[in-house]
PDB file of C-alpha atoms in Angstrom:
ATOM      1  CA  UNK A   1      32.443  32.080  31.201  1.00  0.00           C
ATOM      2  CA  UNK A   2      29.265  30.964  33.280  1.00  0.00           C
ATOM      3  CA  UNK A   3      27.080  32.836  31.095  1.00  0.00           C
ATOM      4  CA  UNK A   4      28.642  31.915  27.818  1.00  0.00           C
ATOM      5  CA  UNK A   5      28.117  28.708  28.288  1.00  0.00           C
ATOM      6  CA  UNK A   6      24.411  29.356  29.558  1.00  0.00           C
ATOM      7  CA  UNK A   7      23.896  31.046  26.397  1.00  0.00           C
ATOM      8  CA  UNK A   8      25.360  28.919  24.032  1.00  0.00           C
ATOM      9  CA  UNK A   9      22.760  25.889  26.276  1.00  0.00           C
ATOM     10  CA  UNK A  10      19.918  28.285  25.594  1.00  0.00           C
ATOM     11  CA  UNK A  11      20.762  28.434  21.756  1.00  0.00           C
ATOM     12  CA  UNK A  12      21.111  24.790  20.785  1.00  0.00           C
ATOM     13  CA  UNK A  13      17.759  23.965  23.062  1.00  0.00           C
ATOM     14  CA  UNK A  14      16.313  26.934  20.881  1.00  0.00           C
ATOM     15  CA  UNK A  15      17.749  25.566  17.659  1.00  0.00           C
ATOM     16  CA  UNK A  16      16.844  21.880  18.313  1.00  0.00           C
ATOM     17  CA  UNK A  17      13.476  22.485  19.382  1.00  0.00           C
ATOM     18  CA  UNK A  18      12.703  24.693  16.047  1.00  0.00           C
ATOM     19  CA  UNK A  19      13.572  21.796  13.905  1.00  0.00           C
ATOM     20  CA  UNK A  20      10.341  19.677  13.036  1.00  0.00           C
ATOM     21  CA  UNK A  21       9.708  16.646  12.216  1.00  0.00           C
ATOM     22  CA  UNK A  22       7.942  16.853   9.078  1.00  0.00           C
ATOM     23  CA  UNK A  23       4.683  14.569   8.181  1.00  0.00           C
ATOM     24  CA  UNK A  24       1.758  13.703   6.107  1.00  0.00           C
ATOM     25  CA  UNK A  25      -0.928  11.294   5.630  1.00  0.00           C
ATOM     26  CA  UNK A  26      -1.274   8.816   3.472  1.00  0.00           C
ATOM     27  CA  UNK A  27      -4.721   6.887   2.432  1.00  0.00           C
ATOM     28  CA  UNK A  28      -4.341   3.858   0.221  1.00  0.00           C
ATOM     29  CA  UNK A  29      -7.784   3.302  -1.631  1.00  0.00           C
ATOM     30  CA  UNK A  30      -8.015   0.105  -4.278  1.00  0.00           C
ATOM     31  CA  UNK A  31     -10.451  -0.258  -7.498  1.00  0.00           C
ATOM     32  CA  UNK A  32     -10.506  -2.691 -10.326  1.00  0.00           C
ATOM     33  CA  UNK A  33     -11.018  -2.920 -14.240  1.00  0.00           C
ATOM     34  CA  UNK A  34     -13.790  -5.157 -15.397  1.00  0.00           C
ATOM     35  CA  UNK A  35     -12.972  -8.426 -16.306  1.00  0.00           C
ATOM     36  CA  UNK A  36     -14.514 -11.850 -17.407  1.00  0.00           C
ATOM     37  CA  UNK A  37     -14.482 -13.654 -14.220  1.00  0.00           C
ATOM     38  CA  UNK A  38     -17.833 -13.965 -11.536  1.00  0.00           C
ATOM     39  CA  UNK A  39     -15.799 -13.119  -8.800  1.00  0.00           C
ATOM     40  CA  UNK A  40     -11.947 -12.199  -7.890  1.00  0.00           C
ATOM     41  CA  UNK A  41     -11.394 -12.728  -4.039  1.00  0.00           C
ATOM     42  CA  UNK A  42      -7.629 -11.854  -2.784  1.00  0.00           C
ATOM     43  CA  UNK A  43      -6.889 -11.726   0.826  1.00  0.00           C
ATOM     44  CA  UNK A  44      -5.087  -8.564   1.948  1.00  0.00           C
ATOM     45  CA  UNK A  45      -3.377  -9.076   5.169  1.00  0.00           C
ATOM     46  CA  UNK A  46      -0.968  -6.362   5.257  1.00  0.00           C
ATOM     47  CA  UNK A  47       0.124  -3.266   3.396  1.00  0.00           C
ATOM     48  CA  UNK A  48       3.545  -1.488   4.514  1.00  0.00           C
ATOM     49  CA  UNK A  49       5.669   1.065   2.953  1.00  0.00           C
ATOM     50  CA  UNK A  50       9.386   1.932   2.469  1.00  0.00           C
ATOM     51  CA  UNK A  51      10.276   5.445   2.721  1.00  0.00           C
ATOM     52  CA  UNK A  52      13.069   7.228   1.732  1.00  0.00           C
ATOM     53  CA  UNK A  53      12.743  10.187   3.548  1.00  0.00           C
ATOM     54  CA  UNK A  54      13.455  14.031   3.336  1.00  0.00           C
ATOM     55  CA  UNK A  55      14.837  13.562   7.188  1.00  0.00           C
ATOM     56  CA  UNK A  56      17.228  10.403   6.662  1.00  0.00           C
ATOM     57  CA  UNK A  57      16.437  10.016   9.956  1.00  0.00           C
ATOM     58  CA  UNK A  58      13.007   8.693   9.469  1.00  0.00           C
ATOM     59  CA  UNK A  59      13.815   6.618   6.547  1.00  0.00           C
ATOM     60  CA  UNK A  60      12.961   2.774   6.664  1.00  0.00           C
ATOM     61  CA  UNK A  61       9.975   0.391   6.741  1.00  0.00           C
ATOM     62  CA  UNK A  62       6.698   1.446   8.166  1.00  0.00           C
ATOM     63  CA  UNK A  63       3.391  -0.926   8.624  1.00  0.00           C
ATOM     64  CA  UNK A  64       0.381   1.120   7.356  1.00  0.00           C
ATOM     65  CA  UNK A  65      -3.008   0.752   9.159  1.00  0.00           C
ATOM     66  CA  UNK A  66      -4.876  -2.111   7.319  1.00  0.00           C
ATOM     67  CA  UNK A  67      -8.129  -2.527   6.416  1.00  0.00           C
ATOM     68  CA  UNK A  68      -8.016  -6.456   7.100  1.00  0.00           C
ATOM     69  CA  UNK A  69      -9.991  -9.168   4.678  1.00  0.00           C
ATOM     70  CA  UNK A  70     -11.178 -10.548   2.071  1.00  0.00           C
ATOM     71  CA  UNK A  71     -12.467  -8.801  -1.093  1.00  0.00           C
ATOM     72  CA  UNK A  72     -14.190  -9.296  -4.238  1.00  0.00           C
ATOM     73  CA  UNK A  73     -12.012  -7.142  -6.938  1.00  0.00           C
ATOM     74  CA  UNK A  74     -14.695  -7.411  -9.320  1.00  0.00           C
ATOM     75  CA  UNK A  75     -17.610  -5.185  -6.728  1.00  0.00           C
ATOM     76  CA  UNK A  76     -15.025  -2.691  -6.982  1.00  0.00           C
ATOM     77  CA  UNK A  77     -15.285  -1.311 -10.614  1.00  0.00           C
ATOM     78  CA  UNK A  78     -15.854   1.701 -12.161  1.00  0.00           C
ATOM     79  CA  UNK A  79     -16.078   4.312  -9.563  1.00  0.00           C
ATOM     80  CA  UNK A  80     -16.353   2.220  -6.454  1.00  0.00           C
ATOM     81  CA  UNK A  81     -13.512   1.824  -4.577  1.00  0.00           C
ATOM     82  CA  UNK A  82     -12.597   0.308  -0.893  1.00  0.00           C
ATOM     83  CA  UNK A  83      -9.779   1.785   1.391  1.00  0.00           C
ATOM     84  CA  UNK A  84      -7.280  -0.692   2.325  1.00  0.00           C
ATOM     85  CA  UNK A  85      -5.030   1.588   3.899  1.00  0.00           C
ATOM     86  CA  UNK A  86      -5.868   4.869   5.759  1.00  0.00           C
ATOM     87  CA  UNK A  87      -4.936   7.430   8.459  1.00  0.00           C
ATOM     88  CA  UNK A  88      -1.412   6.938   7.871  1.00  0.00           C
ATOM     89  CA  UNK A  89       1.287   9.600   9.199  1.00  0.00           C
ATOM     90  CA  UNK A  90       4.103   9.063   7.427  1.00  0.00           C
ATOM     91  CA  UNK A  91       7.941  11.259   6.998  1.00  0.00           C
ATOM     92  CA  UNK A  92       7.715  13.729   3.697  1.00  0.00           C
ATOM     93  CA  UNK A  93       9.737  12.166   1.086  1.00  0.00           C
ATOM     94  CA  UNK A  94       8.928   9.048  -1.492  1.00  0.00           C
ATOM     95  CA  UNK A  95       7.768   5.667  -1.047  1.00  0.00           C
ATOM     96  CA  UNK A  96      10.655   3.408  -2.685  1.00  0.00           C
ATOM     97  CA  UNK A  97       8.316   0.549  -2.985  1.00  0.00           C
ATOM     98  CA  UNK A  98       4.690  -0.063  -1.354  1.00  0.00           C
ATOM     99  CA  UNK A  99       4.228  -3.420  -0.677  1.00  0.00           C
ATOM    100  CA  UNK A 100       0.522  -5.490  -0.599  1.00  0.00           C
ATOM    101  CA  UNK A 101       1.247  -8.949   2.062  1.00  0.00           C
ATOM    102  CA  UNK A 102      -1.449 -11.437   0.887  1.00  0.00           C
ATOM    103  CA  UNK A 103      -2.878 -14.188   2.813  1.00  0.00           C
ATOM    104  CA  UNK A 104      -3.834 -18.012   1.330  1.00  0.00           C
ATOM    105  CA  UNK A 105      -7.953 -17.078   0.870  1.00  0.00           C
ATOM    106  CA  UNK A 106      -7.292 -15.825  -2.805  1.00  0.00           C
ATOM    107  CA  UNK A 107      -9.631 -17.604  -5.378  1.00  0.00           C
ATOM    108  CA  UNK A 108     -11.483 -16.888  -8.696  1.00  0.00           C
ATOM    109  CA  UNK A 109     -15.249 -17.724  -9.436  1.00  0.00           C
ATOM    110  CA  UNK A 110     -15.531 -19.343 -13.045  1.00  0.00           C
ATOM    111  CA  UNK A 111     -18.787 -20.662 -14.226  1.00  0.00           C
ATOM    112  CA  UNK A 112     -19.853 -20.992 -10.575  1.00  0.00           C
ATOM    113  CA  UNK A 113     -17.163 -22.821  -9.096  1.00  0.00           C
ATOM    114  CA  UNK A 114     -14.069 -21.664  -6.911  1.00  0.00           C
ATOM    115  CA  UNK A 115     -10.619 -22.158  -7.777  1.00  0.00           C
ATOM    116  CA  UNK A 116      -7.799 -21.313  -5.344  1.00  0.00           C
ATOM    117  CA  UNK A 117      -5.606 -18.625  -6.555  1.00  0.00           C
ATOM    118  CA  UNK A 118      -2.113 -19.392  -6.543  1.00  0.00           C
ATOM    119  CA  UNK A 119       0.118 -16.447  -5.873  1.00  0.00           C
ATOM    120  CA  UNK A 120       3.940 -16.827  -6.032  1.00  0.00           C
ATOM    121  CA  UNK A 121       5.545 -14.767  -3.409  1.00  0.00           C
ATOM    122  CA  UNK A 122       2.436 -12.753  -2.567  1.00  0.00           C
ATOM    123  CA  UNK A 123       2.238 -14.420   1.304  1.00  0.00           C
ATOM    124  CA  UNK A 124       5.848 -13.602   1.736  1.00  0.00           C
ATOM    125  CA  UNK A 125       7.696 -10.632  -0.182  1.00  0.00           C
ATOM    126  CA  UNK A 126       4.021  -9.201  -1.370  1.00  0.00           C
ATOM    127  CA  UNK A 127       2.667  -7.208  -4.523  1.00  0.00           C
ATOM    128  CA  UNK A 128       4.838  -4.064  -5.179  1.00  0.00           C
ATOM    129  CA  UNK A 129       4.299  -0.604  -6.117  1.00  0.00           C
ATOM    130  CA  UNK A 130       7.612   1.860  -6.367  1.00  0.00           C
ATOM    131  CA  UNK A 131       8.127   5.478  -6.208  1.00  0.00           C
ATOM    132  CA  UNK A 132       5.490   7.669  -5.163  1.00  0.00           C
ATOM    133  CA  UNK A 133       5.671  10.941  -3.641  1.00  0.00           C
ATOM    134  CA  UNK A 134       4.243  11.851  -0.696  1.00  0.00           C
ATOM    135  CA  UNK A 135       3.540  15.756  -0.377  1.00  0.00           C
ATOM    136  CA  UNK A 136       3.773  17.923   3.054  1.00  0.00           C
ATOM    137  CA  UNK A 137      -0.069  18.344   2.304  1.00  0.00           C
ATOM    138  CA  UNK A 138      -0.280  14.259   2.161  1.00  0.00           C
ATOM    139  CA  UNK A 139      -1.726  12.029  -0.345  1.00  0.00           C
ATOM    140  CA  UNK A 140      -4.566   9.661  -1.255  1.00  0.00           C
ATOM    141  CA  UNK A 141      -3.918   7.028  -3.908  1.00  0.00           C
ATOM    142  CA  UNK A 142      -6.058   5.153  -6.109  1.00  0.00           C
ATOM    143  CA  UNK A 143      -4.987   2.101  -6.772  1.00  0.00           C
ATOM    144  CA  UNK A 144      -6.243  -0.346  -9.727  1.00  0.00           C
ATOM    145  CA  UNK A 145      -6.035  -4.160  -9.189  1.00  0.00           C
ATOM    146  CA  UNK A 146      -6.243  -5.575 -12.363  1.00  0.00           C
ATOM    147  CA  UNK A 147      -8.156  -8.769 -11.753  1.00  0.00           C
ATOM    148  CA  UNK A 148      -8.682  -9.389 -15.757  1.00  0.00           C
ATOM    149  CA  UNK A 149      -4.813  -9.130 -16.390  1.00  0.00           C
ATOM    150  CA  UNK A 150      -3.656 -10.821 -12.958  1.00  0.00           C
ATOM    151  CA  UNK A 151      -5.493 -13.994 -13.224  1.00  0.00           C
ATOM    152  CA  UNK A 152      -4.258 -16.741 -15.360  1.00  0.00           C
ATOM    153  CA  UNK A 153      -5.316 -19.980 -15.868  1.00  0.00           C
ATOM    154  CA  UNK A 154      -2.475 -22.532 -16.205  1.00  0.00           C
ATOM    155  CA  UNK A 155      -2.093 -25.718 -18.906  1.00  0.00           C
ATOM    156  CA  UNK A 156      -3.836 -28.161 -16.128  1.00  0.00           C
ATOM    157  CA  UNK A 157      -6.774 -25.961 -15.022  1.00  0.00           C
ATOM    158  CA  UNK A 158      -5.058 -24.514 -12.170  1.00  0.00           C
ATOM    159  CA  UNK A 159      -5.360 -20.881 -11.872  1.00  0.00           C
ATOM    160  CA  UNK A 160      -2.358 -18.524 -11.176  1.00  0.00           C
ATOM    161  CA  UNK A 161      -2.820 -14.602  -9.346  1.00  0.00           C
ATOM    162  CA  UNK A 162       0.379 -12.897 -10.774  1.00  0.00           C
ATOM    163  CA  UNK A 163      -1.023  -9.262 -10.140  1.00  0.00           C
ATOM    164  CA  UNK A 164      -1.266  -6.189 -11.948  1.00  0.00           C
ATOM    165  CA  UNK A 165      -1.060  -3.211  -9.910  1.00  0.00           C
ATOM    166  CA  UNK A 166      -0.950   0.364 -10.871  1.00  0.00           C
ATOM    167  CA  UNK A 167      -1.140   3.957  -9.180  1.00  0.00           C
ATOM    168  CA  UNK A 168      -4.163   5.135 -11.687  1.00  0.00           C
ATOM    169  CA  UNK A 169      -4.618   8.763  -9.485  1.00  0.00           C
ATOM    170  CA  UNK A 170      -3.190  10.801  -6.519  1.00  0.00           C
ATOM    171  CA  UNK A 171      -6.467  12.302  -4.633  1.00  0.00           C
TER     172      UNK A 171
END
């Protein structure tokens, strides 16, 4: 009896320890169209992303590593882009929904002057993305910001940030 149950200890260590916890990386990198505008600054404080993952286990929120600041969308054209999320190990499955937290030092340059960028929800709930894969191999997406199609200038002169996001390539 001793040495079934010695056995059947030795089999579920062997079995648990067999099971892996798969992973991949994840890189976030961010580019722009060209617009009309001097300059398009937003503030990216945060970037985070809910996974639905192969291992239900794993599934949930996780904060990515963030490239902190303040950028001007418009440098970032063409084929220039800037990484504003990187090294990220993440479960295999799918993003449900990647989410950009702004902070307040968004503004526009028009005809040399600054205007604060208004941004509805973009401090609290953030910009959204949803549904990308993420491969065992891992994945490196290219993101265009839309500056030209985001920024809008309101009936009193005030100027609104409602943005345009869009996964243009997987790398």
């Amino acid at each position: 009896m001793k040495n079934k149950i010695l056995s059947l200890l030795a089999l579920s260590v062997l079995f648990f320890s067999c099971e892996k916890s798969e992973e991949a990386s994840l890189r976030i990198r961010m580019t722009d169209a060209p617009g009309d505008y001097q300059e398009v600054n937003v503030e990216i404080e945060q970037v985070s992303a809910q996974i639905d993952a192969d291992d239900p286990n794993q599934s949930g929120w996780y904060d990515l590593p963030t490239n902190q600041g303040i950028y001007d969308l418009l440098e970032y054209q063409d084929t220039n882009s800037f990484e504003v999320a990187y090294d990220a190990s993440l479960p295999v499955g799918v993003i449900t929904e990647l989410r950009f937290l702004l902070g307040d030092a968004n503004t526009v340059l028009v005809d040399s002057v600054y205007h604060d960028l208004k941004t509805p929800s973009g401090q609290q709930s953030g910009l959204k993305i949803k549904n990308v894969n993420i491969p065992d191999d891992g994945v490196e997406l290219l993101i265009d910001f839309d500056a030209e199609a985001s920024v809008h200038q309101t009936g009193n002169g005030k100027y609104m940030l409602k943005p345009v996001l869009k996964v243009v390539d997987t790398l």
